[in-house]
Amino acid sequence: MVRIRPACLSDASAIADVQVETWRDTYAGLIPDRTLLGLSRTSHSENWRRILRDEGADSITRVAEGPDSRVVGFANAGRARPTNLPHDGEVYTLYVLPDHQGAGYGRGLLGALFSALRTAGCRSALVWVLAGNPARFFYEAMGGTLIATREEPFHGVVLSECAYGWPDLRRHAEMRTKASNSSA
């Protein structure tokens, strides 16, 4: 069973562990090796402590727990950062440990973020993902539509990114409810 809950301050280290492990697994060959090797669980932990301490309407963080109550994934969202796109919410991060992918954690996290974004007054959402990241297919499977591309400098390289959007979070919630009811 997939358990999704709001993140708390004591989750900061577990979130950092998931972030570092998934970055090293997912982004190998996509971003510079020196960047992946230089990832620090300690600095990521401190960053997540700050984010969770300051969390409010502009930052929503959820964690996914495995059967042993260990954090196996997390996601963070809030108001869309400035772009020329008409979406008012944005998924900033969504990571699930490699050995837990495909088990519904990502779907649960995304659904929880969409629900929280709607509660915060957002009607739509987008996510930016590296064009070479296989996770982009997950966002397509979750009803996201490719809405934009861009090139972004990152640690001495230029990365291609794709944006996937959901123009109506209410409609997405209705589709999820119908899918849940038909599979029950």
mmCIF file of C-alpha atoms in Angstrom:
data_model
loop_
_atom_site.group_PDB
_atom_site.id
_atom_site.type_symbol
_atom_site.label_atom_id
_atom_site.label_comp_id
_atom_site.label_asym_id
_atom_site.label_seq_id
_atom_site.Cartn_x
_atom_site.Cartn_y
_atom_site.Cartn_z
ATOM 1 C CA MET A 1 0.000 0.000 0.000
ATOM 2 C CA VAL A 2 1.272 3.461 -0.932
ATOM 3 C CA ARG A 3 1.303 5.913 1.970
ATOM 4 C CA ILE A 4 1.730 9.611 1.161
ATOM 5 C CA ARG A 5 1.899 12.202 3.927
ATOM 6 C CA PRO A 6 3.013 15.797 4.492
ATOM 7 C CA ALA A 7 6.746 16.026 5.111
ATOM 8 C CA CYS A 8 7.952 17.119 8.532
ATOM 9 C CA LEU A 9 11.243 18.600 9.676
ATOM 10 C CA SER A 10 12.532 15.206 10.833
ATOM 11 C CA ASP A 11 12.235 13.927 7.219
ATOM 12 C CA ALA A 12 14.970 16.270 5.933
ATOM 13 C CA SER A 13 17.784 13.680 6.034
ATOM 14 C CA ALA A 14 15.664 10.953 4.438
ATOM 15 C CA ILE A 15 14.579 13.365 1.684
ATOM 16 C CA ALA A 16 18.233 14.271 1.066
ATOM 17 C CA ASP A 17 19.144 10.572 0.838
ATOM 18 C CA VAL A 18 16.406 9.980 -1.753
ATOM 19 C CA GLN A 19 17.454 13.062 -3.722
ATOM 20 C CA VAL A 20 21.144 12.150 -3.864
ATOM 21 C CA GLU A 21 20.505 8.489 -4.733
ATOM 22 C CA THR A 22 17.955 9.247 -7.437
ATOM 23 C CA TRP A 23 20.079 12.001 -8.972
ATOM 24 C CA ARG A 24 23.067 9.652 -9.206
ATOM 25 C CA ASP A 25 20.918 6.924 -10.731
ATOM 26 C CA THR A 26 18.701 8.975 -13.043
ATOM 27 C CA TYR A 27 21.069 11.669 -14.231
ATOM 28 C CA ALA A 28 24.197 9.575 -14.910
ATOM 29 C CA GLY A 29 25.253 10.485 -18.429
ATOM 30 C CA LEU A 30 22.877 13.471 -18.514
ATOM 31 C CA ILE A 31 24.688 15.873 -16.204
ATOM 32 C CA PRO A 32 28.419 16.111 -15.460
ATOM 33 C CA ASP A 33 29.874 13.250 -13.400
ATOM 34 C CA ARG A 34 31.715 15.769 -11.193
ATOM 35 C CA THR A 35 28.335 17.231 -10.226
ATOM 36 C CA LEU A 36 26.894 13.829 -9.302
ATOM 37 C CA LEU A 37 30.027 12.819 -7.378
ATOM 38 C CA GLY A 38 29.987 16.146 -5.547
ATOM 39 C CA LEU A 39 26.459 15.757 -4.212
ATOM 40 C CA SER A 40 26.433 16.055 -0.444
ATOM 41 C CA ARG A 41 23.781 14.428 1.698
ATOM 42 C CA THR A 42 24.725 16.848 4.487
ATOM 43 C CA SER A 43 24.187 20.004 2.427
ATOM 44 C CA HIS A 44 20.992 18.615 0.881
ATOM 45 C CA SER A 45 19.753 17.781 4.407
ATOM 46 C CA GLU A 46 20.404 21.341 5.537
ATOM 47 C CA ASN A 47 18.618 22.701 2.469
ATOM 48 C CA TRP A 48 15.574 20.502 3.105
ATOM 49 C CA ARG A 49 15.514 21.488 6.791
ATOM 50 C CA ARG A 50 15.345 25.130 5.690
ATOM 51 C CA ILE A 51 12.604 24.407 3.106
ATOM 52 C CA LEU A 52 10.517 22.393 5.573
ATOM 53 C CA ARG A 53 10.996 24.936 8.362
ATOM 54 C CA ASP A 54 9.768 27.742 6.090
ATOM 55 C CA GLU A 55 7.059 25.719 4.354
ATOM 56 C CA GLY A 56 3.809 27.532 3.770
ATOM 57 C CA ALA A 57 1.377 28.215 0.957
ATOM 58 C CA ASP A 58 4.241 28.733 -1.490
ATOM 59 C CA SER A 59 5.912 25.379 -0.759
ATOM 60 C CA ILE A 60 4.246 22.008 -0.395
ATOM 61 C CA THR A 61 6.286 18.867 0.346
ATOM 62 C CA ARG A 62 4.977 15.320 0.552
ATOM 63 C CA VAL A 63 6.803 12.064 1.251
ATOM 64 C CA ALA A 64 6.016 8.497 0.242
ATOM 65 C CA GLU A 65 6.622 5.768 2.789
ATOM 66 C CA GLY A 66 7.431 2.171 1.933
ATOM 67 C CA PRO A 67 5.964 -0.818 3.794
ATOM 68 C CA ASP A 68 8.603 -0.400 6.531
ATOM 69 C CA SER A 69 7.631 3.306 7.015
ATOM 70 C CA ARG A 70 10.941 4.393 5.457
ATOM 71 C CA VAL A 71 10.795 7.417 3.113
ATOM 72 C CA VAL A 72 11.151 6.050 -0.443
ATOM 73 C CA GLY A 73 10.136 9.167 -2.354
ATOM 74 C CA PHE A 74 9.267 12.808 -2.030
ATOM 75 C CA ALA A 75 7.827 15.662 -4.040
ATOM 76 C CA ASN A 76 7.727 19.434 -3.684
ATOM 77 C CA ALA A 77 5.510 22.019 -5.386
ATOM 78 C CA GLY A 78 4.245 25.556 -5.111
ATOM 79 C CA ARG A 79 3.401 28.600 -7.181
ATOM 80 C CA ALA A 80 4.800 28.474 -10.700
ATOM 81 C CA ARG A 81 8.091 30.270 -11.138
ATOM 82 C CA PRO A 82 7.997 33.083 -13.707
ATOM 83 C CA THR A 83 7.723 31.865 -17.310
ATOM 84 C CA ASN A 84 5.591 32.817 -20.265
ATOM 85 C CA LEU A 85 3.412 29.761 -19.593
ATOM 86 C CA PRO A 86 -0.145 30.202 -18.253
ATOM 87 C CA HIS A 87 0.135 27.657 -15.402
ATOM 88 C CA ASP A 88 -0.128 28.908 -11.837
ATOM 89 C CA GLY A 89 1.250 25.847 -9.985
ATOM 90 C CA GLU A 90 4.531 24.005 -10.447
ATOM 91 C CA VAL A 91 5.915 20.644 -9.395
ATOM 92 C CA TYR A 92 9.502 21.507 -8.457
ATOM 93 C CA THR A 93 10.732 18.012 -7.588
ATOM 94 C CA LEU A 94 9.433 14.461 -7.600
ATOM 95 C CA TYR A 95 11.832 11.607 -6.859
ATOM 96 C CA VAL A 96 11.272 7.958 -5.976
ATOM 97 C CA LEU A 97 14.113 5.579 -5.114
ATOM 98 C CA PRO A 98 14.982 3.431 -8.145
ATOM 99 C CA ASP A 99 13.989 0.142 -6.486
ATOM 100 C CA HIS A 100 10.535 1.546 -5.617
ATOM 101 C CA GLN A 101 9.667 3.029 -9.005
ATOM 102 C CA GLY A 102 6.668 1.558 -10.799
ATOM 103 C CA ALA A 103 4.881 0.717 -7.547
ATOM 104 C CA GLY A 104 2.541 3.737 -7.454
ATOM 105 C CA TYR A 105 4.616 6.058 -5.261
ATOM 106 C CA GLY A 106 5.157 8.632 -8.012
ATOM 107 C CA ARG A 107 1.473 8.591 -8.953
ATOM 108 C CA GLY A 108 0.516 9.026 -5.289
ATOM 109 C CA LEU A 109 2.964 11.885 -4.794
ATOM 110 C CA LEU A 110 1.824 13.702 -7.929
ATOM 111 C CA GLY A 111 -1.830 13.304 -6.962
ATOM 112 C CA ALA A 112 -1.123 14.600 -3.448
ATOM 113 C CA LEU A 113 0.687 17.635 -4.862
ATOM 114 C CA PHE A 114 -2.128 18.372 -7.298
ATOM 115 C CA SER A 115 -4.649 18.189 -4.459
ATOM 116 C CA ALA A 116 -2.555 20.495 -2.268
ATOM 117 C CA LEU A 117 -2.031 22.927 -5.164
ATOM 118 C CA ARG A 118 -5.793 23.060 -5.737
ATOM 119 C CA THR A 119 -6.323 23.744 -2.030
ATOM 120 C CA ALA A 120 -3.762 26.574 -2.313
ATOM 121 C CA GLY A 121 -5.808 28.091 -5.145
ATOM 122 C CA CYS A 122 -3.913 26.833 -8.190
ATOM 123 C CA ARG A 123 -6.013 25.801 -11.157
ATOM 124 C CA SER A 124 -3.211 24.368 -13.316
ATOM 125 C CA ALA A 125 0.311 22.999 -12.969
ATOM 126 C CA LEU A 126 3.474 22.250 -14.877
ATOM 127 C CA VAL A 127 6.735 20.399 -14.316
ATOM 128 C CA TRP A 128 10.117 20.855 -16.011
ATOM 129 C CA VAL A 129 12.040 17.646 -16.703
ATOM 130 C CA LEU A 130 15.316 16.950 -18.471
ATOM 131 C CA ALA A 131 14.591 15.903 -22.056
ATOM 132 C CA GLY A 132 16.839 12.846 -21.614
ATOM 133 C CA ASN A 133 15.166 11.758 -18.376
ATOM 134 C CA PRO A 134 12.970 8.676 -18.831
ATOM 135 C CA ALA A 135 10.639 10.131 -16.145
ATOM 136 C CA ARG A 136 9.145 12.338 -18.839
ATOM 137 C CA PHE A 137 7.141 9.291 -19.934
ATOM 138 C CA PHE A 138 5.689 9.064 -16.424
ATOM 139 C CA TYR A 139 4.373 12.626 -16.729
ATOM 140 C CA GLU A 140 2.849 11.784 -20.113
ATOM 141 C CA ALA A 141 1.193 8.699 -18.601
ATOM 142 C CA MET A 142 -0.182 10.933 -15.838
ATOM 143 C CA GLY A 143 -1.953 13.109 -18.397
ATOM 144 C CA GLY A 144 0.690 15.808 -18.789
ATOM 145 C CA THR A 145 0.975 17.422 -22.202
ATOM 146 C CA LEU A 146 4.270 18.670 -23.620
ATOM 147 C CA ILE A 147 3.868 22.459 -23.557
ATOM 148 C CA ALA A 148 7.373 23.913 -23.900
ATOM 149 C CA THR A 149 11.078 23.234 -24.229
ATOM 150 C CA ARG A 150 14.096 25.253 -23.192
ATOM 151 C CA GLU A 151 17.872 25.114 -22.915
ATOM 152 C CA GLU A 152 19.302 25.803 -19.451
ATOM 153 C CA PRO A 153 22.945 26.191 -18.383
ATOM 154 C CA PHE A 154 23.852 23.848 -15.527
ATOM 155 C CA HIS A 155 27.332 23.302 -14.061
ATOM 156 C CA GLY A 156 29.146 24.100 -17.276
ATOM 157 C CA VAL A 157 26.819 22.315 -19.702
ATOM 158 C CA VAL A 158 23.591 23.251 -21.437
ATOM 159 C CA LEU A 159 20.679 20.934 -20.686
ATOM 160 C CA SER A 160 17.519 20.488 -22.747
ATOM 161 C CA GLU A 161 14.356 20.550 -20.676
ATOM 162 C CA CYS A 162 10.727 19.822 -21.465
ATOM 163 C CA ALA A 163 7.711 21.218 -19.641
ATOM 164 C CA TYR A 164 4.614 19.091 -19.166
ATOM 165 C CA GLY A 165 1.397 20.790 -18.168
ATOM 166 C CA TRP A 166 -1.991 20.052 -16.709
ATOM 167 C CA PRO A 167 -4.287 22.969 -17.601
ATOM 168 C CA ASP A 168 -7.107 21.910 -15.269
ATOM 169 C CA LEU A 169 -6.194 20.259 -11.958
ATOM 170 C CA ARG A 170 -9.883 19.756 -11.165
ATOM 171 C CA ARG A 171 -10.290 17.671 -14.327
ATOM 172 C CA HIS A 172 -7.153 15.694 -13.462
ATOM 173 C CA ALA A 173 -8.594 14.922 -10.008
ATOM 174 C CA GLU A 174 -11.857 13.764 -11.606
ATOM 175 C CA MET A 175 -9.956 11.496 -14.021
ATOM 176 C CA ARG A 176 -7.977 9.987 -11.095
ATOM 177 C CA THR A 177 -11.197 9.363 -9.158
ATOM 178 C CA LYS A 178 -12.810 7.608 -12.150
ATOM 179 C CA ALA A 179 -9.672 5.496 -12.696
ATOM 180 C CA SER A 180 -9.573 4.541 -8.994
ATOM 181 C CA ASN A 181 -13.267 3.613 -9.000
ATOM 182 C CA SER A 182 -12.992 1.502 -12.144
ATOM 183 C CA SER A 183 -9.963 -0.414 -10.839
ATOM 184 C CA ALA A 184 -11.446 -1.030 -7.398
#
